[in-house]
């Protein structure tokens, strides 16, 4: 049997696993995004996402696609197709420290909703105001997976990690100035967390965190 | 009600969640490790782990504890108490690239076993010999969670991430020389993976990966 | 004999080796590029290249040179003079992971074609979709030299290096965000490849990769 | 008037300000430390400190000085002369996360005691176990200055900074592994704290933190 | 008693400590800044600050707030409410090396004035012209706290630290070029100061320095 | 057809390509090295190499293998089996700057000889003594491939690259002190070479350079 | 005698040493530059320089100063006052590799001419074309001081350092892309030069190199 | 005329320029050092230096050379042959901050003496005790060239640069801890000095500084 044979098998089997496609929109023109979304939409049922699309470009993409798709301005996302029905083991909490971390947090939240999860937003709970975080402790402990989004305040993931017993996905953001070094400080801080049960995705990678949170939330559910 | 009151509540609630304790053994004397393990063991039922303990120090610790505990030389771990019975949604696969990555991979594997998971070791499957990785594809796809351990070969996590539909926890190791910069190269490579569904823990943090894999594997299971 | 005498000898001997000249266009005005190309073209037969020239600047350069030269928009290259007839030991494959890596890949491809090589483009074969790479395995194995272009996906070079027996020139690209650090992550990943037979050029240096691939492909051929 | 005249004036005026001298002991022999301490002790009344002295070297130094001086093994400090009587606006709290941070915390604490301050040690209150930190909240809030010592757990300073209204001096330690990069992660994390009222000293610089805490605690007190 | 109960207690107690609120203006729209300031102003008596606001945006903010607030162009600050009456143990000196460091120095100075401190500006005293610094020595020595602001000239903090007996807060600025690496050189230089009594805040963090200087200057004063 | 089928095919096809195996000896015991070499030697005809083996460990390995294998002390290599007969398009020149670069240069040279190439050593030709390099210009120009090994003196690759018309493989070494940062300076310098026709392998990777040089030298030769 | 007395003495003595003043123009408005130049010109005889001034701003500055001053567009410098008469021990050679390094080289050259030195420009002598450098060897050896300006081509300083017996001041430039990291690669390469007699100034610091070259060239000449 | 002809000419001409040879002793055995020194001593008149040689190795080297050579323990240098008679334009001052910087300072001083210069040591004048530096101001101003050696205290070069009118060669040392990053902090600080007339050599490169200082001090003197 040929090597190409392997590839075909692979493609089929992967396809059956319901992986949602994503288009990374930064640096692509509206024409390119519309073309890729169009091609992918023709080939499959699952909802599609295009990330890092500003409002103006999103309007162009939707026009090029004949009005198809929904734009989520806070998340800078276009979704083509409907979100799946909420399912999984429980609720995913997307926690963020400051308003500047919002776009990344929303990218994670809308991604998780699209993939079929109930999402709880917990905002403005940076560790500099621990009482606000504490006030949401019951919410945090009710989640099956937590996505913790923070920039300079990389400490957020550590603190949450010590308070809950579910998996925590930490997303460093490039928000900050000076020695935040475009997210490097938060990234290192999160990697060095003393709390167990935390892992980290790339700086600003809200999509990746939402996608992984959904996978975890659906584990063992066919 | 006083602030201390909060702390007591918290301690109780955390205690009910069955979190296993770990002692980071590097830089501690056998006396210190034995003392901490003794104190913790007296207070709880769960198994305890001490990581980064070499064979000589482990012998001393066990002698000081009256022979208590089991030493896992490949994982450089001491376990006090029995591993929990295997449970969870499925099997955790711990995948490693080279023989030098073994200690970190074993730290992850024994941690996951201790916390009540069936673990499958998949070894010597670096991307430079892709055919060996392919030969284990069915094993990889049968896992509920994958821990991917690799040093210079940070590529392993990306490749696996593209082949499976379960969560992948990537562990960069400090193995390598020159521009591997003690694991930095693998760490960056894993954070930048184009495959979705991957997150990363600290360099050489086998315990953290095994602990998180277990949490994910038990999600929604009380 | 004087020192200057050495230099003259050297100049002559280098001239006989048919080295093609290149003008790095970034940061130069159309006037500067046209002037340098004009001066070089007057002095020699070989084709000339100007790299990193956007479409607007290219139009200006060609106008200033009286319409001389061809512009390759995907590669952002101007070529003055004809490509040499294809020769060498075999075909050079230029492999790229994502559409954002295209300009660098095309810079390599057009450079190699200009210097007298048959070039095969293998696109969209990132390691996150290994089946697409596998589907092109026979193409990869038929090449005499491979140029592997990848940004975040620095893993591509390692994976290819393990599948073929020809020299692989890896080109990290500055595509990416967050911890890709403008190509640093891909650069380190490629330098640390566990596959033998791989070497690396500077970030985004498509010209350098194409030039070197041609030198290798013509080795031993006068 | 001559330039040297300035220097003399300066020396006199500085002398009147009661600055305590310190000898950085790392990399110096017992002979060198004893000689410097002896010279300084002859010239002034204030207590003297030698930092970073291990037990063996300390024994040698004391022998060479005819038994003079006290050794603080946990702080790795030798003190010659008596600590000043406690004074200042209030109590200095020295807070540390893990047992590995102890030597740096003790260096700060003994330094502050030597310079005439009451010091409260608050230990083992890393943010991964927030309830332990909370249980000491009244202690933290009773302090006039806080020194927060933490390695991987750089988050400690941020969390404390949000809970108190006094100045916080953060001391990153080189404790950790992997991406802690010998204290760099904690250092960056502390510099990026979102809590106001925090400043940072060099990695492992317990002496500097204790010295500054004392200066702050005595402000406005002649 | 519930966890939320703790948070309420906390909020109350913190509120009694007279902490001034600050809005980090960079990356926020005039609308966002005005909205946050309006919400905070309604809830409290203390003066409010918005930092990193350029003149055009400040005009918009003030217009949106019905003319409320004062703009400090050199400090790029908006203040809502009156500065507190000057108090504390003494005068805060804000020292800067070059004219390019002025915005950061003014941010520190206006912050300290707002929080109730007398502030002395000492400008243009870089260490390359030591005689200018020396000419202000009596001013420096008369201060209760010093904020030392310098970019490339990170040496300023060390030199001042050796001349005075009060706490010195060093603020590295991102001014410079080449190997200043956007403030990293000044930051490292300040952290490594051989003078005791110095601590460091984040690059360009004038607000943080002014806030901390005020806290120190009011220590022990209810 | 199954996935495993692919792997088998792959294994066969790779095997036919005559790839020589290498064992990276650093961090492995003599027992481990001997065991791996023994297993590999049983399965194939090609010569085997173990790199980074010091003299004492090499003696142990050879003893464990019943005297089998040859040790090359300058290259810190063990070879099991005979070098292939010299072939290829021409001679490979291994050029090094200082005596401290010798072990890496010899690792490259012996690797290339083992794989069937004539190798010319050109030593002690650092760019600080350009006349010594010039004296070997005819040798350099007679080579079909050049391996340029240099530590602090990363300039060597650039200078050679400008003098010859064959492919140049640059190997930075970790030799040096201070701002050489264990080879980083040489690595960056080589990646930024203005000469075309140069590519770079990892710091100290003499084996990789020799292996690639051989591949290039045998291109188009079955 | 007072401390201020020292400062006055100092100012007088420094003034007698004929130090030329310089204004760093980047980030300053034309108004600011004109004001500073005006103030300095009123107080002294020596020529003044303003560096990093583009053509448009220079026109504004000159207009604001009533036409005073000369603009050097290649060096991006304004000079107020006449260059001193050439003197010193010999000629200063300013050597540069590529046309992109020209502005920094000219900044050095015009600075040195202003301070009273004969300057020889040696251009386009990068080490990738060693024959062009060799052709100027007699010129290089006739200089009393050499300023070597190079970006990616940091090798230039090493090569020149090995060919001459006079002091060499190396100026790394931020020209380049990818792993040149805005001059860091050239900076490290120059610091690690194996040739003795070389020292380095900050990236792009043409003024500093020209100033120092003049100091060296006038050494021992009152 | 042949290329080798050039090399001979070069060697002759360089030889006439009286360049002293140096052997970098670190990482070399006593046998290797003795062999190189013996070979060089046979070929020339000038004094020779071997740097970075500890006392034990120095004793071995001298024994192997039949007692030839003088060892300077503070400078860790062996000198073979006599120092040249002091000459040049004036005196070279070698200034150092702390006792830990002594070995590097002495390496510079003995090198300069060997090459025929009067050297003045100015010790223990770190900027944290500015009055000690000021007390030596006349000494500093009497020098023709200054070598400023400092570790953490990179500020020293800036301060001196502002006080004198002669060339200053700054030598960062690897002394320090924490964020000194083995000399990187001092290196960056020195490169960013705001004082003109300063240049920098590699970390710990006392030889290079002494050599360059001598070249500068002898400029224009045949």
mmCIF file with all atom_site columns, C-alpha atoms in Angstrom, chain G residues 70-157:
data_model
loop_
_atom_site.group_PDB
_atom_site.id
_atom_site.type_symbol
_atom_site.label_atom_id
_atom_site.label_alt_id
_atom_site.label_comp_id
_atom_site.label_asym_id
_atom_site.label_entity_id
_atom_site.label_seq_id
_atom_site.pdbx_PDB_ins_code
_atom_site.Cartn_x
_atom_site.Cartn_y
_atom_site.Cartn_z
_atom_site.occupancy
_atom_site.B_iso_or_equiv
_atom_site.pdbx_formal_charge
_atom_site.auth_seq_id
_atom_site.auth_comp_id
_atom_site.auth_asym_id
_atom_site.auth_atom_id
_atom_site.pdbx_PDB_model_num
ATOM 1  C CA . UNK G 1 70  ? 25.013 73.952 8.537  1.00 0.00 ? 70  UNK G CA 1
ATOM 2  C CA . UNK G 1 71  ? 23.079 70.754 7.837  1.00 0.00 ? 71  UNK G CA 1
ATOM 3  C CA . UNK G 1 72  ? 24.879 67.574 6.794  1.00 0.00 ? 72  UNK G CA 1
ATOM 4  C CA . UNK G 1 73  ? 22.134 65.417 5.278  1.00 0.00 ? 73  UNK G CA 1
ATOM 5  C CA . UNK G 1 74  ? 24.164 62.190 4.976  1.00 0.00 ? 74  UNK G CA 1
ATOM 6  C CA . UNK G 1 75  ? 25.123 62.462 8.636  1.00 0.00 ? 75  UNK G CA 1
ATOM 7  C CA . UNK G 1 76  ? 21.771 63.866 9.755  1.00 0.00 ? 76  UNK G CA 1
ATOM 8  C CA . UNK G 1 77  ? 23.739 66.474 11.730 1.00 0.00 ? 77  UNK G CA 1
ATOM 9  C CA . UNK G 1 78  ? 23.427 70.209 12.261 1.00 0.00 ? 78  UNK G CA 1
ATOM 10 C CA . UNK G 1 79  ? 26.618 72.030 13.096 1.00 0.00 ? 79  UNK G CA 1
ATOM 11 C CA . UNK G 1 80  ? 26.614 75.488 14.610 1.00 0.00 ? 80  UNK G CA 1
ATOM 12 C CA . UNK G 1 81  ? 29.982 77.193 14.358 1.00 0.00 ? 81  UNK G CA 1
ATOM 13 C CA . UNK G 1 82  ? 33.011 76.252 12.309 1.00 0.00 ? 82  UNK G CA 1
ATOM 14 C CA . UNK G 1 83  ? 34.926 73.001 12.464 1.00 0.00 ? 83  UNK G CA 1
ATOM 15 C CA . UNK G 1 84  ? 38.219 73.381 14.269 1.00 0.00 ? 84  UNK G CA 1
ATOM 16 C CA . UNK G 1 85  ? 41.362 73.363 12.160 1.00 0.00 ? 85  UNK G CA 1
ATOM 17 C CA . UNK G 1 86  ? 42.572 69.816 11.466 1.00 0.00 ? 86  UNK G CA 1
ATOM 18 C CA . UNK G 1 87  ? 45.248 68.674 13.861 1.00 0.00 ? 87  UNK G CA 1
ATOM 19 C CA . UNK G 1 88  ? 46.162 65.678 15.972 1.00 0.00 ? 88  UNK G CA 1
ATOM 20 C CA . UNK G 1 89  ? 48.645 62.897 15.418 1.00 0.00 ? 89  UNK G CA 1
ATOM 21 C CA . UNK G 1 90  ? 47.320 61.802 12.079 1.00 0.00 ? 90  UNK G CA 1
ATOM 22 C CA . UNK G 1 91  ? 44.298 60.991 10.004 1.00 0.00 ? 91  UNK G CA 1
ATOM 23 C CA . UNK G 1 92  ? 41.146 59.256 11.272 1.00 0.00 ? 92  UNK G CA 1
ATOM 24 C CA . UNK G 1 93  ? 39.777 56.607 8.904  1.00 0.00 ? 93  UNK G CA 1
ATOM 25 C CA . UNK G 1 94  ? 36.028 55.968 9.058  1.00 0.00 ? 94  UNK G CA 1
ATOM 26 C CA . UNK G 1 95  ? 35.414 52.584 7.470  1.00 0.00 ? 95  UNK G CA 1
ATOM 27 C CA . UNK G 1 96  ? 31.960 51.225 6.604  1.00 0.00 ? 96  UNK G CA 1
ATOM 28 C CA . UNK G 1 97  ? 30.635 48.023 5.142  1.00 0.00 ? 97  UNK G CA 1
ATOM 29 C CA . UNK G 1 98  ? 27.390 48.806 3.327  1.00 0.00 ? 98  UNK G CA 1
ATOM 30 C CA . UNK G 1 99  ? 25.459 51.786 2.076  1.00 0.00 ? 99  UNK G CA 1
ATOM 31 C CA . UNK G 1 100 ? 22.928 51.328 4.875  1.00 0.00 ? 100 UNK G CA 1
ATOM 32 C CA . UNK G 1 101 ? 25.666 51.973 7.423  1.00 0.00 ? 101 UNK G CA 1
ATOM 33 C CA . UNK G 1 102 ? 26.413 55.332 5.815  1.00 0.00 ? 102 UNK G CA 1
ATOM 34 C CA . UNK G 1 103 ? 24.407 57.617 8.148  1.00 0.00 ? 103 UNK G CA 1
ATOM 35 C CA . UNK G 1 104 ? 26.193 56.288 11.215 1.00 0.00 ? 104 UNK G CA 1
ATOM 36 C CA . UNK G 1 105 ? 29.569 56.461 9.483  1.00 0.00 ? 105 UNK G CA 1
ATOM 37 C CA . UNK G 1 106 ? 28.943 60.035 8.373  1.00 0.00 ? 106 UNK G CA 1
ATOM 38 C CA . UNK G 1 107 ? 27.845 61.001 11.882 1.00 0.00 ? 107 UNK G CA 1
ATOM 39 C CA . UNK G 1 108 ? 31.229 59.775 13.097 1.00 0.00 ? 108 UNK G CA 1
ATOM 40 C CA . UNK G 1 109 ? 33.119 61.443 10.266 1.00 0.00 ? 109 UNK G CA 1
ATOM 41 C CA . UNK G 1 110 ? 31.531 64.879 10.545 1.00 0.00 ? 110 UNK G CA 1
ATOM 42 C CA . UNK G 1 111 ? 31.888 64.772 14.331 1.00 0.00 ? 111 UNK G CA 1
ATOM 43 C CA . UNK G 1 112 ? 35.597 64.058 14.016 1.00 0.00 ? 112 UNK G CA 1
ATOM 44 C CA . UNK G 1 113 ? 36.059 66.778 11.395 1.00 0.00 ? 113 UNK G CA 1
ATOM 45 C CA . UNK G 1 114 ? 34.214 69.268 13.578 1.00 0.00 ? 114 UNK G CA 1
ATOM 46 C CA . UNK G 1 115 ? 36.530 68.535 16.465 1.00 0.00 ? 115 UNK G CA 1
ATOM 47 C CA . UNK G 1 116 ? 39.622 69.215 14.352 1.00 0.00 ? 116 UNK G CA 1
ATOM 48 C CA . UNK G 1 117 ? 40.696 66.061 12.555 1.00 0.00 ? 117 UNK G CA 1
ATOM 49 C CA . UNK G 1 118 ? 41.421 65.075 8.980  1.00 0.00 ? 118 UNK G CA 1
ATOM 50 C CA . UNK G 1 119 ? 39.028 62.246 8.109  1.00 0.00 ? 119 UNK G CA 1
ATOM 51 C CA . UNK G 1 120 ? 39.359 59.624 5.387  1.00 0.00 ? 120 UNK G CA 1
ATOM 52 C CA . UNK G 1 121 ? 36.172 57.792 4.368  1.00 0.00 ? 121 UNK G CA 1
ATOM 53 C CA . UNK G 1 122 ? 36.683 54.162 3.330  1.00 0.00 ? 122 UNK G CA 1
ATOM 54 C CA . UNK G 1 123 ? 33.344 52.823 2.103  1.00 0.00 ? 123 UNK G CA 1
ATOM 55 C CA . UNK G 1 124 ? 31.809 49.619 0.826  1.00 0.00 ? 124 UNK G CA 1
ATOM 56 C CA . UNK G 1 125 ? 34.485 47.335 2.227  1.00 0.00 ? 125 UNK G CA 1
ATOM 57 C CA . UNK G 1 126 ? 32.417 44.623 3.892  1.00 0.00 ? 126 UNK G CA 1
ATOM 58 C CA . UNK G 1 127 ? 34.189 41.346 4.624  1.00 0.00 ? 127 UNK G CA 1
ATOM 59 C CA . UNK G 1 128 ? 32.021 39.497 2.115  1.00 0.00 ? 128 UNK G CA 1
ATOM 60 C CA . UNK G 1 129 ? 34.156 41.248 -0.531 1.00 0.00 ? 129 UNK G CA 1
ATOM 61 C CA . UNK G 1 130 ? 37.518 41.044 1.142  1.00 0.00 ? 130 UNK G CA 1
ATOM 62 C CA . UNK G 1 131 ? 39.367 42.113 -2.006 1.00 0.00 ? 131 UNK G CA 1
ATOM 63 C CA . UNK G 1 132 ? 37.789 45.560 -1.765 1.00 0.00 ? 132 UNK G CA 1
ATOM 64 C CA . UNK G 1 133 ? 38.999 45.882 1.817  1.00 0.00 ? 133 UNK G CA 1
ATOM 65 C CA . UNK G 1 134 ? 42.458 44.670 0.841  1.00 0.00 ? 134 UNK G CA 1
ATOM 66 C CA . UNK G 1 135 ? 42.640 47.235 -1.907 1.00 0.00 ? 135 UNK G CA 1
ATOM 67 C CA . UNK G 1 136 ? 42.424 49.926 0.790  1.00 0.00 ? 136 UNK G CA 1
ATOM 68 C CA . UNK G 1 137 ? 44.964 48.334 3.134  1.00 0.00 ? 137 UNK G CA 1
ATOM 69 C CA . UNK G 1 138 ? 47.547 51.077 2.727  1.00 0.00 ? 138 UNK G CA 1
ATOM 70 C CA . UNK G 1 139 ? 44.896 53.663 3.534  1.00 0.00 ? 139 UNK G CA 1
ATOM 71 C CA . UNK G 1 140 ? 43.881 51.754 6.647  1.00 0.00 ? 140 UNK G CA 1
ATOM 72 C CA . UNK G 1 141 ? 47.480 51.433 7.789  1.00 0.00 ? 141 UNK G CA 1
ATOM 73 C CA . UNK G 1 142 ? 48.136 55.124 7.289  1.00 0.00 ? 142 UNK G CA 1
ATOM 74 C CA . UNK G 1 143 ? 45.481 56.115 9.822  1.00 0.00 ? 143 UNK G CA 1
ATOM 75 C CA . UNK G 1 144 ? 46.175 57.048 13.429 1.00 0.00 ? 144 UNK G CA 1
ATOM 76 C CA . UNK G 1 145 ? 42.738 55.882 14.580 1.00 0.00 ? 145 UNK G CA 1
ATOM 77 C CA . UNK G 1 146 ? 40.105 53.806 12.778 1.00 0.00 ? 146 UNK G CA 1
ATOM 78 C CA . UNK G 1 147 ? 36.344 53.916 13.281 1.00 0.00 ? 147 UNK G CA 1
ATOM 79 C CA . UNK G 1 148 ? 34.811 50.683 11.914 1.00 0.00 ? 148 UNK G CA 1
ATOM 80 C CA . UNK G 1 149 ? 31.073 50.898 11.257 1.00 0.00 ? 149 UNK G CA 1
ATOM 81 C CA . UNK G 1 150 ? 29.148 47.748 10.411 1.00 0.00 ? 150 UNK G CA 1
ATOM 82 C CA . UNK G 1 151 ? 25.739 46.218 10.942 1.00 0.00 ? 151 UNK G CA 1
ATOM 83 C CA . UNK G 1 152 ? 25.099 42.589 10.203 1.00 0.00 ? 152 UNK G CA 1
ATOM 84 C CA . UNK G 1 153 ? 28.741 42.523 9.096  1.00 0.00 ? 153 UNK G CA 1
ATOM 85 C CA . UNK G 1 154 ? 30.121 42.860 12.628 1.00 0.00 ? 154 UNK G CA 1
ATOM 86 C CA . UNK G 1 155 ? 33.098 40.896 11.335 1.00 0.00 ? 155 UNK G CA 1
ATOM 87 C CA . UNK G 1 156 ? 34.558 44.064 9.826  1.00 0.00 ? 156 UNK G CA 1
ATOM 88 C CA . UNK G 1 157 ? 36.059 45.255 13.104 1.00 0.00 ? 157 UNK G CA 1
#
